[in-house]
Coordinates of C-alpha atoms and ligand atoms in Angstrom, one line a residue:
Chain A
M1 CA 20.1 22.9 -9.1
I2 CA 18.9 26.5 -9.2
T3 CA 15.1 26.7 -9.2
P4 CA 12.8 29.2 -7.4
S5 CA 12.2 26.6 -4.7
A6 CA 15.7 25.7 -4.0
P7 CA 16.2 28.0 -0.9
R8 CA 13.0 26.6 0.6
R9 CA 14.2 23.0 -0.1
H10 CA 17.4 23.7 1.6
A11 CA 15.7 25.2 4.6
R12 CA 13.5 22.2 4.9
L13 CA 16.4 19.8 4.6
L14 CA 18.2 21.7 7.3
T15 CA 15.2 21.5 9.5
A16 CA 15.0 17.8 9.0
L17 CA 18.6 17.3 9.9
L18 CA 18.3 19.5 13.0
G19 CA 15.2 17.6 13.9
V20 CA 17.1 14.4 13.8
S21 CA 19.9 15.7 16.0
L22 CA 17.3 16.8 18.5
L23 CA 16.0 13.3 18.9
L24 CA 18.0 12.6 21.9
T25 CA 16.9 15.6 23.8
P26 CA 13.4 16.6 24.9
D27 CA 11.3 18.6 22.6
I28 CA 12.3 22.2 22.2
P29 CA 9.0 23.9 21.4
A30 CA 10.8 26.8 19.6
K31 CA 12.1 24.3 17.1
A32 CA 8.7 22.6 16.6
A33 CA 7.3 26.0 15.9
A34 CA 9.7 26.6 13.0
V35 CA 8.2 23.7 11.0
E36 CA 5.0 24.3 9.2
P37 CA 2.6 21.5 10.2
L38 CA 1.2 19.3 7.4
P39 CA -2.5 20.2 7.0
T40 CA -4.6 17.3 8.3
T41 CA -8.2 16.5 8.6
E42 CA -9.8 14.5 11.4
I43 CA -11.9 12.1 9.3
A44 CA -13.2 10.1 12.3
P45 CA -12.6 10.5 16.0
G46 CA -8.8 10.3 16.6
V47 CA -8.1 9.5 12.9
H48 CA -6.2 12.2 11.1
V49 CA -5.3 12.2 7.4
H50 CA -3.2 14.3 5.2
Q51 CA -4.0 14.0 1.5
G52 CA -1.0 14.1 -0.8
S53 CA -1.0 15.8 -4.2
H54 CA -1.1 13.9 -7.5
H55 CA 2.4 14.2 -8.8
A56 CA 5.0 11.6 -9.5
W57 CA 7.3 11.3 -6.5
A58 CA 10.5 13.5 -6.6
A59 CA 9.6 15.3 -9.8
H60 CA 8.9 19.1 -9.3
D61 CA 8.3 19.5 -5.7
G62 CA 6.8 16.0 -5.6
E63 CA 7.7 14.9 -2.1
D64 CA 4.2 15.4 -0.8
V65 CA 2.3 12.9 -3.0
A66 CA 1.2 10.0 -0.8
N67 CA -1.5 10.1 1.8
I68 CA -0.4 10.0 5.4
G69 CA -2.4 9.3 8.5
F70 CA -2.1 9.1 12.2
I71 CA -4.3 7.5 14.8
V72 CA -4.4 8.7 18.5
G73 CA -5.1 6.2 21.3
A74 CA -5.2 6.8 25.1
R75 CA -1.5 5.8 25.5
C76 CA 0.2 6.8 22.2
V77 CA 0.0 7.6 18.6
A78 CA 0.4 5.3 15.5
V79 CA 1.6 6.9 12.3
I80 CA 0.6 5.3 8.9
D81 CA 3.2 6.3 6.2
T82 CA 5.4 9.3 6.6
G83 CA 5.6 11.0 3.2
G84 CA 8.2 11.3 0.5
S85 CA 11.1 13.1 2.3
P86 CA 12.5 13.8 5.8
A87 CA 11.1 17.3 5.5
I88 CA 7.6 15.9 5.1
G89 CA 8.1 13.6 8.0
Q90 CA 9.2 16.7 10.1
R91 CA 6.0 18.5 9.1
L92 CA 4.0 15.4 10.0
K93 CA 5.6 15.4 13.3
A94 CA 4.6 18.9 13.8
A95 CA 1.0 18.1 12.8
I96 CA 0.9 15.4 15.4
E97 CA 2.2 17.7 18.1
R98 CA -0.4 20.1 17.3
V99 CA -3.2 17.5 18.0
T100 CA -1.8 15.6 21.0
A101 CA 1.1 15.5 23.5
L102 CA 1.2 11.7 23.5
P103 CA 4.3 10.0 22.0
V104 CA 4.4 8.2 18.7
C105 CA 4.8 4.5 19.6
Y106 CA 4.4 2.9 16.1
V107 CA 5.4 4.1 12.6
I108 CA 3.7 1.8 10.2
N109 CA 4.7 1.7 6.5
T110 CA 2.1 0.3 4.1
H111 CA 4.9 -0.6 1.5
M112 CA 8.4 0.2 0.5
H113 CA 7.8 3.0 -2.0
P114 CA 9.7 6.2 -1.3
D115 CA 6.7 8.5 -1.3
H116 CA 5.5 6.5 1.8
V117 CA 8.7 5.8 3.8
L118 CA 11.2 8.7 3.4
G119 CA 9.7 10.7 6.2
N120 CA 10.3 7.8 8.7
V121 CA 13.6 9.4 9.9
A122 CA 11.8 12.4 11.3
L123 CA 9.5 10.4 13.5
G124 CA 12.2 8.7 15.6
A125 CA 12.0 10.9 18.6
G126 CA 11.5 9.9 22.3
S127 CA 13.0 7.2 24.6
P128 CA 12.1 4.5 23.8
G129 CA 11.5 5.7 20.2
P130 CA 8.7 4.2 18.2
A131 CA 8.7 0.7 16.7
Y132 CA 8.9 0.8 12.9
V133 CA 6.3 -1.7 11.7
A134 CA 6.0 -3.2 8.2
H135 CA 5.4 -6.3 6.1
V136 CA 8.2 -8.8 6.5
R137 CA 9.3 -8.3 2.9
L138 CA 9.5 -4.5 3.1
G139 CA 13.1 -4.5 4.5
P140 CA 14.7 -6.6 1.7
S141 CA 12.7 -4.8 -1.1
L142 CA 13.5 -1.3 0.3
S143 CA 17.2 -2.0 0.8
A144 CA 17.5 -3.3 -2.8
R145 CA 16.0 -0.2 -4.0
A146 CA 17.1 2.5 -1.6
P147 CA 20.2 3.6 -3.6
Y148 CA 18.0 4.1 -6.6
Y149 CA 15.4 6.1 -4.6
L150 CA 18.1 8.3 -3.2
E151 CA 19.6 8.9 -6.6
A152 CA 16.2 9.8 -8.1
F153 CA 15.6 12.1 -5.3
R154 CA 18.9 13.8 -5.9
R155 CA 18.5 13.9 -9.7
E156 CA 14.9 14.9 -9.9
G157 CA 14.3 16.6 -6.6
G158 CA 17.6 18.4 -6.4
Q159 CA 18.4 17.2 -2.8
A160 CA 21.0 14.8 -1.6
L161 CA 20.1 12.5 1.3
A162 CA 22.4 10.3 3.2
P163 CA 21.8 6.5 3.0
D164 CA 20.8 6.6 6.7
A165 CA 17.9 8.8 5.9
V166 CA 16.2 5.5 5.0
V167 CA 14.8 4.0 8.1
Y168 CA 13.9 0.2 8.1
P169 CA 11.4 -1.8 10.1
T170 CA 12.2 -3.0 13.6
Q171 CA 9.0 -5.1 13.8
T172 CA 7.6 -7.1 11.0
V173 CA 4.3 -8.7 10.1
A174 CA 4.2 -11.9 8.0
D175 CA 0.5 -12.4 8.2
R176 CA -1.6 -10.4 10.8
A177 CA -0.7 -8.4 13.9
S178 CA -2.6 -6.3 16.5
L179 CA -1.2 -3.0 17.9
D180 CA -2.6 -1.5 21.0
L181 CA -2.5 2.3 21.4
G182 CA -4.2 2.2 24.7
G183 CA -7.9 1.3 24.5
R184 CA -7.6 1.3 20.8
Q185 CA -6.6 -1.7 18.6
L186 CA -5.2 -1.6 15.1
E187 CA -5.3 -4.8 13.0
L188 CA -2.5 -5.1 10.6
R189 CA -2.7 -7.5 7.6
A190 CA 0.3 -8.4 5.3
W191 CA -1.0 -9.3 1.8
P192 CA 0.5 -11.5 -0.9
T193 CA 2.2 -9.7 -3.8
A194 CA -0.1 -7.2 -5.3
H195 CA 0.9 -3.5 -5.8
T196 CA 4.3 -4.5 -4.4
D197 CA 5.6 -7.7 -2.7
N198 CA 5.1 -6.0 0.7
D199 CA 1.6 -4.4 0.9
L200 CA 0.2 -4.0 4.4
T201 CA -3.2 -2.6 5.5
V202 CA -4.1 -1.0 8.8
F203 CA -7.7 -1.3 10.2
D204 CA -8.8 0.8 13.1
Q205 CA -11.4 -1.2 14.9
Q206 CA -12.9 1.8 16.8
T207 CA -14.0 3.7 13.8
G208 CA -13.9 1.1 11.1
T209 CA -11.4 3.0 9.2
L210 CA -9.1 1.0 6.7
F211 CA -5.8 2.4 5.5
T212 CA -5.3 0.5 2.3
G213 CA -1.8 1.9 1.4
D214 CA -1.4 1.7 -2.4
L215 CA -3.6 -1.4 -2.8
L216 CA -6.2 1.4 -3.5
F217 CA -5.4 4.2 -5.9
M218 CA -8.0 6.9 -6.7
G219 CA -7.6 9.5 -9.3
H220 CA -3.8 8.7 -9.6
L221 CA -3.3 5.9 -12.0
P222 CA -2.5 2.6 -10.2
V223 CA 1.2 1.6 -10.5
I224 CA 2.1 -2.1 -10.8
D225 CA 5.3 -2.9 -9.0
G226 CA 4.4 -6.4 -7.8
Q227 CA 2.0 -8.7 -9.5
L228 CA -1.1 -7.8 -11.6
R229 CA -3.0 -11.0 -11.0
G230 CA -2.2 -11.0 -7.3
W231 CA -3.4 -7.4 -7.0
L232 CA -6.7 -8.2 -8.6
R233 CA -7.2 -11.1 -6.2
V234 CA -6.5 -8.7 -3.3
V235 CA -9.0 -6.2 -4.8
G236 CA -11.6 -9.0 -4.7
E237 CA -10.8 -9.5 -1.0
L238 CA -10.8 -5.9 -0.2
K239 CA -14.3 -5.5 -1.8
A240 CA -15.6 -8.1 0.7
L241 CA -14.5 -6.3 3.8
D242 CA -16.9 -4.6 5.9
V243 CA -15.4 -1.2 6.7
A244 CA -16.9 2.2 7.5
R245 CA -14.4 4.1 5.3
A246 CA -11.2 3.7 3.4
V247 CA -8.1 5.9 3.2
P248 CA -6.4 5.2 -0.2
G249 CA -2.7 5.5 -0.7
H250 CA -3.4 8.3 -3.2
G251 CA -6.8 10.1 -3.6
T252 CA -9.7 11.1 -1.3
V253 CA -11.1 9.3 1.7
S254 CA -14.2 7.3 0.9
D255 CA -17.1 5.9 3.0
D256 CA -17.7 3.3 0.3
L257 CA -14.7 1.1 -0.4
R258 CA -16.5 -1.1 -2.9
Q259 CA -17.3 1.9 -5.0
A260 CA -13.9 3.6 -4.6
I261 CA -12.1 0.6 -5.8
G262 CA -14.1 0.2 -8.9
P263 CA -12.1 2.3 -11.3
E264 CA -8.9 0.7 -10.2
E265 CA -10.4 -2.7 -10.7
T266 CA -11.6 -1.7 -14.2
Y267 CA -8.2 -0.4 -15.1
L268 CA -6.3 -3.4 -13.9
T269 CA -8.7 -5.8 -15.5
T270 CA -8.4 -3.9 -18.8
V271 CA -4.7 -4.1 -18.7
L272 CA -4.8 -7.8 -17.8
R273 CA -7.3 -8.5 -20.7
E274 CA -5.6 -6.5 -23.4
V275 CA -2.0 -7.5 -22.6
R276 CA -3.1 -11.2 -22.4
A277 CA -4.7 -10.8 -25.8
A278 CA -1.5 -9.2 -27.2
I279 CA 0.7 -12.1 -25.9
K280 CA -1.7 -14.6 -27.3
A281 CA -1.6 -13.0 -30.7
G282 CA 2.2 -13.1 -30.6
V283 CA 2.7 -9.3 -30.4
P284 CA 6.2 -8.7 -28.9
I285 CA 6.5 -6.5 -25.8
A286 CA 7.7 -3.3 -27.4
R287 CA 4.9 -3.3 -30.0
T288 CA 2.4 -4.2 -27.4
L289 CA 3.3 -1.0 -25.4
D290 CA 2.7 1.2 -28.5
Q291 CA -0.6 -0.6 -29.4
L292 CA -2.0 -0.2 -25.9
S293 CA -0.5 3.1 -25.0
A294 CA -4.0 4.8 -24.7
T295 CA -6.0 1.8 -23.6
G296 CA -7.9 2.1 -20.3
I297 CA -6.4 5.4 -19.1
A298 CA -9.4 7.8 -19.7
G299 CA -10.1 9.7 -16.5
W300 CA -6.8 8.9 -14.8
Q301 CA -4.1 11.4 -13.8
L302 CA -0.4 10.5 -14.3
A303 CA -1.1 8.1 -17.1
D304 CA 1.9 9.5 -19.0
E305 CA 4.2 8.6 -16.2
F306 CA 2.9 5.2 -15.4
H307 CA 0.7 3.5 -18.0
R308 CA 3.5 2.1 -20.2
R309 CA 5.4 1.0 -17.1
N310 CA 2.3 -1.0 -16.1
L311 CA 2.0 -2.6 -19.5
T312 CA 5.6 -3.5 -19.4
A313 CA 5.3 -5.2 -16.0
A314 CA 2.0 -6.9 -17.0
Y315 CA 3.5 -8.3 -20.1
A316 CA 6.6 -9.7 -18.3
E317 CA 4.3 -11.3 -15.8
L318 CA 1.5 -12.7 -18.1
E319 CA 3.7 -14.2 -20.7
W320 CA 4.4 -17.0 -18.3
E321 CA 0.7 -18.0 -18.3
D322 CA -0.2 -21.1 -20.1
Chain B
M1 CA 34.2 -18.6 -22.9
N2 CA 36.3 -15.5 -23.5
P3 CA 38.6 -15.0 -20.6
K4 CA 39.5 -11.4 -21.8
R5 CA 35.9 -10.5 -21.4
R6 CA 35.6 -11.9 -18.0
M7 CA 38.5 -9.8 -16.9
L8 CA 37.0 -6.7 -18.3
I9 CA 33.7 -7.2 -16.6
S10 CA 35.1 -7.7 -13.2
L11 CA 36.6 -4.2 -13.1
P12 CA 33.5 -2.3 -13.5
L13 CA 31.8 -4.5 -10.9
L14 CA 34.4 -3.5 -8.4
L15 CA 33.8 0.1 -9.1
A16 CA 30.0 -0.1 -9.2
A17 CA 29.1 0.7 -5.7
G18 CA 31.0 3.9 -5.5
R19 CA 30.3 4.9 -9.0
M20 CA 26.6 4.9 -9.1
V21 CA 26.0 8.1 -7.3
H22 CA 28.6 10.3 -8.9
A23 CA 28.5 8.9 -12.4
Q24 CA 25.3 10.8 -13.0
Q25 CA 26.0 14.3 -12.0
A26 CA 23.5 15.7 -14.4
G27 CA 24.5 18.6 -16.7
A28 CA 25.8 19.1 -20.2
T29 CA 29.4 18.7 -19.2
D30 CA 29.1 15.5 -17.3
P31 CA 31.5 13.1 -19.0
A32 CA 29.3 10.1 -17.9
L33 CA 26.7 11.5 -20.4
D34 CA 29.2 12.3 -23.1
I35 CA 28.9 9.8 -25.9
D36 CA 32.6 10.3 -26.8
A37 CA 34.1 10.7 -23.4
N38 CA 32.3 8.4 -21.0
P39 CA 35.1 6.9 -19.0
M40 CA 33.8 3.3 -19.1
W41 CA 33.3 3.5 -22.7
L42 CA 36.8 4.7 -23.3
Q43 CA 38.1 1.9 -21.2
F44 CA 36.2 -0.8 -23.2
R45 CA 37.1 0.9 -26.5
D46 CA 40.8 0.9 -25.7
S47 CA 40.9 -2.7 -24.3
L48 CA 38.6 -4.4 -26.8
F49 CA 39.0 -2.5 -30.0
A50 CA 42.4 -0.9 -29.6
G51 CA 43.2 1.3 -32.5
R52 CA 40.5 -0.2 -34.8
P53 CA 38.1 2.2 -36.5
I54 CA 34.4 2.0 -35.5
T55 CA 32.0 3.2 -38.0
T56 CA 29.1 5.2 -36.4
P57 CA 26.4 5.9 -36.9
A58 CA 25.7 2.6 -38.5
D59 CA 21.9 2.1 -38.7
D60 CA 22.3 0.6 -42.1
V61 CA 24.3 -2.3 -40.6
L62 CA 22.9 -2.7 -37.1
R63 CA 19.9 -1.0 -35.6
L64 CA 19.6 -0.6 -31.7
E65 CA 16.0 -0.2 -30.7
A66 CA 15.4 1.1 -27.2
P67 CA 12.8 3.4 -25.6
A68 CA 13.7 7.0 -25.0
R69 CA 12.8 6.5 -21.4
A70 CA 13.1 3.4 -19.2
E71 CA 9.5 3.3 -18.2
D72 CA 10.2 0.4 -15.9
A73 CA 13.8 0.4 -14.8
A74 CA 13.7 -3.4 -14.2
I75 CA 12.4 -4.4 -17.7
V76 CA 13.5 -2.2 -20.6
P77 CA 12.8 -3.9 -23.9
I78 CA 15.5 -3.6 -26.5
A79 CA 16.3 -5.0 -29.9
L80 CA 19.5 -5.4 -31.9
R81 CA 18.7 -5.9 -35.6
A82 CA 21.1 -6.5 -38.4
Q83 CA 20.0 -4.9 -41.6
F84 CA 21.0 -7.8 -43.8
P85 CA 20.8 -11.6 -43.7
Q86 CA 23.7 -13.7 -42.5
S87 CA 25.6 -15.4 -45.3
D88 CA 28.8 -17.4 -45.4
S89 CA 30.6 -14.5 -47.1
R90 CA 29.1 -11.6 -45.1
Y91 CA 27.9 -12.0 -41.6
I92 CA 27.9 -10.4 -38.1
R93 CA 30.2 -12.5 -35.9
R94 CA 29.5 -10.7 -32.7
I95 CA 27.5 -7.9 -31.1
Y96 CA 28.6 -6.2 -27.9
L97 CA 25.9 -4.4 -25.8
I98 CA 27.3 -1.7 -23.6
I99 CA 25.2 0.4 -21.3
D100 CA 27.5 3.1 -20.2
N101 CA 26.2 4.0 -16.8
N102 CA 25.1 0.6 -15.5
P103 CA 27.1 -1.0 -12.7
S104 CA 28.2 -3.6 -15.3
P105 CA 28.3 -1.6 -18.5
M106 CA 29.1 -4.6 -20.8
G107 CA 26.0 -6.5 -20.1
A108 CA 26.0 -8.9 -23.1
V109 CA 28.1 -10.2 -25.9
F110 CA 26.2 -12.2 -28.5
D111 CA 28.0 -14.5 -31.0
F112 CA 26.3 -15.4 -34.2
T113 CA 27.1 -17.7 -37.1
P114 CA 25.9 -17.9 -40.7
A115 CA 23.5 -20.6 -39.4
S116 CA 21.8 -17.8 -37.3
G117 CA 20.1 -16.6 -40.4
R118 CA 19.7 -13.1 -39.0
A119 CA 21.9 -11.5 -36.4
E120 CA 19.0 -10.3 -34.3
I121 CA 18.1 -10.4 -30.6
E122 CA 15.3 -9.0 -28.7
T123 CA 15.6 -9.0 -24.9
R124 CA 14.9 -6.9 -21.7
V125 CA 17.6 -5.1 -19.7
R126 CA 17.9 -3.2 -16.5
V127 CA 18.7 0.5 -16.9
D128 CA 20.1 2.2 -13.7
A129 CA 20.7 5.8 -14.8
Y130 CA 20.6 8.2 -17.7
T131 CA 22.8 6.6 -20.1
H132 CA 24.0 6.0 -23.6
M133 CA 23.4 2.5 -24.9
R134 CA 25.7 1.0 -27.5
A135 CA 25.5 -2.0 -29.9
I136 CA 28.7 -2.7 -31.6
A137 CA 28.7 -5.2 -34.4
E138 CA 31.9 -7.0 -35.4
M139 CA 31.7 -8.4 -38.9
N140 CA 33.3 -11.6 -40.1
D141 CA 36.0 -9.5 -41.8
G142 CA 36.7 -7.7 -38.4
K143 CA 35.1 -4.4 -39.4
L144 CA 33.3 -2.7 -36.5
F145 CA 30.0 -0.7 -36.6
M146 CA 28.3 1.0 -33.7
S147 CA 24.7 2.1 -33.2
T148 CA 23.7 4.2 -30.1
R149 CA 20.6 5.3 -28.3
F150 CA 20.2 7.6 -25.3
V151 CA 17.9 6.2 -22.7
K152 CA 16.6 8.3 -19.8
A153 CA 16.3 6.6 -16.4
S154 CA 12.8 5.9 -15.1
G155 CA 11.1 8.3 -12.7
G156 CA 11.1 8.1 -8.9
C157 CA 9.7 4.9 -7.7
S158 CA 10.8 2.5 -10.4
A159 CA 14.1 0.6 -9.7
P160 CA 16.1 -2.2 -11.4
P161 CA 15.6 -5.0 -8.8
G162 CA 13.0 -7.6 -9.6
K163 CA 9.4 -7.3 -8.4
D164 CA 9.0 -10.6 -6.7
P165 CA 12.4 -12.3 -6.1
Q166 CA 10.8 -15.0 -4.0
A167 CA 8.5 -16.0 -6.8
A168 CA 11.4 -16.0 -9.3
L169 CA 13.4 -18.2 -7.0
A170 CA 10.6 -20.6 -6.3
T171 CA 10.3 -21.4 -10.1
L172 CA 14.1 -21.1 -10.8
G173 CA 15.2 -22.9 -13.9
R174 CA 11.7 -23.2 -15.4
M175 CA 12.3 -22.7 -19.1
R176 CA 10.3 -22.2 -22.3
L177 CA 11.6 -22.6 -25.7
R178 CA 9.4 -22.1 -28.7
V179 CA 9.3 -21.3 -32.4
E180 CA 7.1 -18.3 -33.4
G181 CA 4.9 -19.4 -36.3
E182 CA 5.7 -22.3 -38.7
P183 CA 9.4 -22.9 -39.2
V184 CA 10.3 -23.0 -42.9
L185 CA 13.1 -25.0 -44.4
N186 CA 16.2 -23.0 -45.1
R187 CA 14.6 -19.7 -44.0
P188 CA 15.4 -17.8 -40.9
S189 CA 12.9 -18.8 -38.2
L190 CA 12.1 -16.7 -35.1
A191 CA 12.4 -18.5 -31.7
Q192 CA 12.1 -17.4 -28.1
L193 CA 13.7 -18.7 -24.9
M194 CA 12.3 -17.7 -21.6
M195 CA 13.7 -18.6 -18.3
S196 CA 12.6 -18.2 -14.6
H197 CA 15.6 -16.8 -12.8
P198 CA 16.0 -13.9 -10.3
N199 CA 19.1 -12.7 -12.0
H200 CA 20.4 -11.1 -8.8
S201 CA 23.2 -8.6 -9.2
G202 CA 24.7 -9.2 -5.8
L203 CA 24.9 -5.5 -5.4
A204 CA 22.0 -5.0 -3.0
M205 CA 22.6 -5.1 0.7
D206 CA 20.0 -6.1 3.2
Q207 CA 20.0 -3.4 5.7
L208 CA 18.8 -5.6 8.4
T209 CA 21.3 -8.3 8.2
R210 CA 24.1 -6.2 6.6
N211 CA 24.6 -9.1 4.1
Y212 CA 24.6 -8.8 0.4
T213 CA 22.1 -10.9 -1.5
P214 CA 24.5 -13.3 -3.2
A215 CA 25.0 -12.6 -6.9
H216 CA 23.0 -15.2 -8.8
Y217 CA 22.5 -14.6 -12.5
V218 CA 22.5 -16.3 -15.9
R219 CA 26.0 -15.9 -17.4
L220 CA 25.9 -18.1 -20.5
V221 CA 23.2 -19.1 -23.0
R222 CA 24.2 -21.5 -25.8
I223 CA 21.6 -22.2 -28.6
S224 CA 22.1 -24.8 -31.2
Y225 CA 20.0 -26.4 -34.0
A226 CA 20.8 -30.0 -35.1
G227 CA 24.1 -29.7 -33.3
E228 CA 25.2 -26.6 -35.0
P229 CA 25.7 -23.4 -33.0
V230 CA 23.2 -20.6 -33.7
L231 CA 23.7 -18.2 -30.9
T232 CA 26.0 -17.8 -27.8
A233 CA 25.2 -15.1 -25.4
E234 CA 27.5 -14.2 -22.6
V235 CA 25.4 -12.1 -20.2
D236 CA 25.0 -11.0 -16.6
F237 CA 22.5 -9.3 -14.3
T238 CA 22.1 -6.5 -16.9
I239 CA 19.5 -8.8 -18.3
S240 CA 16.2 -8.5 -16.4
E241 CA 14.8 -10.9 -13.9
N242 CA 13.4 -13.9 -15.8
P243 CA 15.7 -13.6 -18.9
N244 CA 14.0 -13.6 -22.2
F245 CA 15.6 -13.8 -25.7
R246 CA 14.1 -13.8 -29.2
F247 CA 16.5 -14.9 -31.9
Y248 CA 16.6 -16.5 -35.3
F249 CA 17.9 -19.9 -36.6
V250 CA 17.8 -21.6 -40.0
P251 CA 16.3 -25.1 -40.0
K252 CA 18.0 -27.1 -42.8
G253 CA 15.9 -30.2 -42.2
R254 CA 14.3 -31.8 -39.3
G255 CA 16.3 -31.2 -36.0
E256 CA 16.4 -30.3 -32.4
L257 CA 16.6 -26.7 -31.2
K258 CA 18.5 -26.8 -27.9
A259 CA 19.2 -24.1 -25.3
E260 CA 21.8 -24.7 -22.6
V261 CA 22.0 -22.1 -19.8
L262 CA 24.8 -21.8 -17.2
D263 CA 24.4 -19.5 -14.2
S264 CA 26.8 -17.8 -11.9
Q265 CA 26.4 -20.5 -9.3
S266 CA 27.4 -23.1 -11.9
R267 CA 24.0 -24.5 -12.2
R268 CA 23.1 -25.8 -15.7
F269 CA 19.8 -25.8 -17.3
E270 CA 18.6 -27.1 -20.6
A271 CA 15.6 -27.0 -22.9
T272 CA 15.1 -28.7 -26.2
L273 CA 12.4 -28.5 -28.9
P274 CA 12.0 -30.9 -31.9
V275 CA 11.5 -28.9 -35.1
Q276 CA 10.0 -30.2 -38.4
P277 CA 10.3 -27.4 -40.8
V278 CA 7.8 -27.2 -43.8
S279 CA 9.2 -26.7 -47.3
N280 CA 6.8 -24.0 -48.3
P281 CA 5.4 -21.1 -46.3
A282 CA 1.8 -21.7 -45.2
Ligands
ZN1 ZN1 3.2 2.6 -4.0

């Protein structure tokens, strides 16, 4: 695929591959310097966040679309999501190395979507390497989808990735878990099916920062790839949490989770109400998509990419209601 | 059951794993995207319809409705609609649904009778890749008509597997059979069959255990009214999780609408609905 960005993409891919091959040897500073670190902001002491841009993953340079974070303890570093390509993961690694010399001990994935997990492979350095931590259902869901994600990446992003570029969890969470970074505890919570069937949140006790993964979308239209009613129940629980700030999966960091989650709750509630009404009125699925194609999307980005998809998923779910 | 069809469908399955990636090398000259030269299509055409003319386009006989883009790769609503009512002298006997670049391209074969009233089906399918979709009607006199649509694959993070396989499995076999509106004596009446089933392809490998999730999908749906066949669907995992079919039947008096379902693990499911048609439309 010949696009103006193609040479840069190839360079990045090459860097990613080289990075992986260096994993068995100690860091070579000259290599690290060749990678442009992801810009990050320290939003609270020891909590660093990179905000992704609002694009659909893999389309037009869209590898860097999800938010990424890392938290530095006294002993080691935990990474929360790794970006939409090995190259982004490599730049994340460089960003971490700019902040601290401590090793990465945990790579946590908030769910199986490719914009959050495809950088995993670049974080595998060190001996012992990091534990890859995720919801117990991430592995099966990701492995069922990985061939499609890689194909979409090739088709729309113009890059071929080998199947082993997808790195799976080595440590799973079925309900709750604590991770110790040295004087710093992270509380992990696995949720019932909501945005996906494998959503996981990460709470940093020290600063009261909650990484919501894609349970919270801001600006970027929420995407239903799990269960709409389950998601709304989880939104209700998230609103009741006492947190100092929330890092959404997409959008800006907020110090008011209840307010930040409002638009998402309104959108999901609207989809629920309108699709339910269509089903009750006996409107078939295809016609429902046409009738509701503009309902509830005002103010959201990427509605063209995701709204009809959400209506489809909502219809297939809600038609089973009594 | 049609043994010929079983044989045909197993071949693409064997090819599926290796084919997915290179079937889609995008570009104007890609044979996978060429409506006349897709290799899977040529294979089906030669083995199923050897030497018989196929009239296309044929939107005046059979319309295939499908979205231009598969918004959700796991649930793509489609409709096959005959453009005339079934009668004893002229009816559609069978409709083949072929999705060229899916792992199992011939995802469904629907058999109709004059008692179907209308040869129409609405359902949801999985779409794996950019592909032509074909509906081929075989008339009672053997003539063939084909309608096609091109469907773009969904964007990045949508994929054909189901959203909550555990939930689908937990309610496996739950069925709903209902008539839309009031059934009218001797007129085609619309009905819907819904079934809770994961419809697993058996193509996805669990990277942790290196095991494949066993194939487990609905393979046969048989609908009858008052003991007379209305619709027989031979299907596979091309159909979305929780299969859903809307179809017609003609009630010629009081009777029982019955759906029998067989899955690939030889489990049998059944749903029935007593129907009392009215003689005049409400
Ligand atoms: Zn997501």
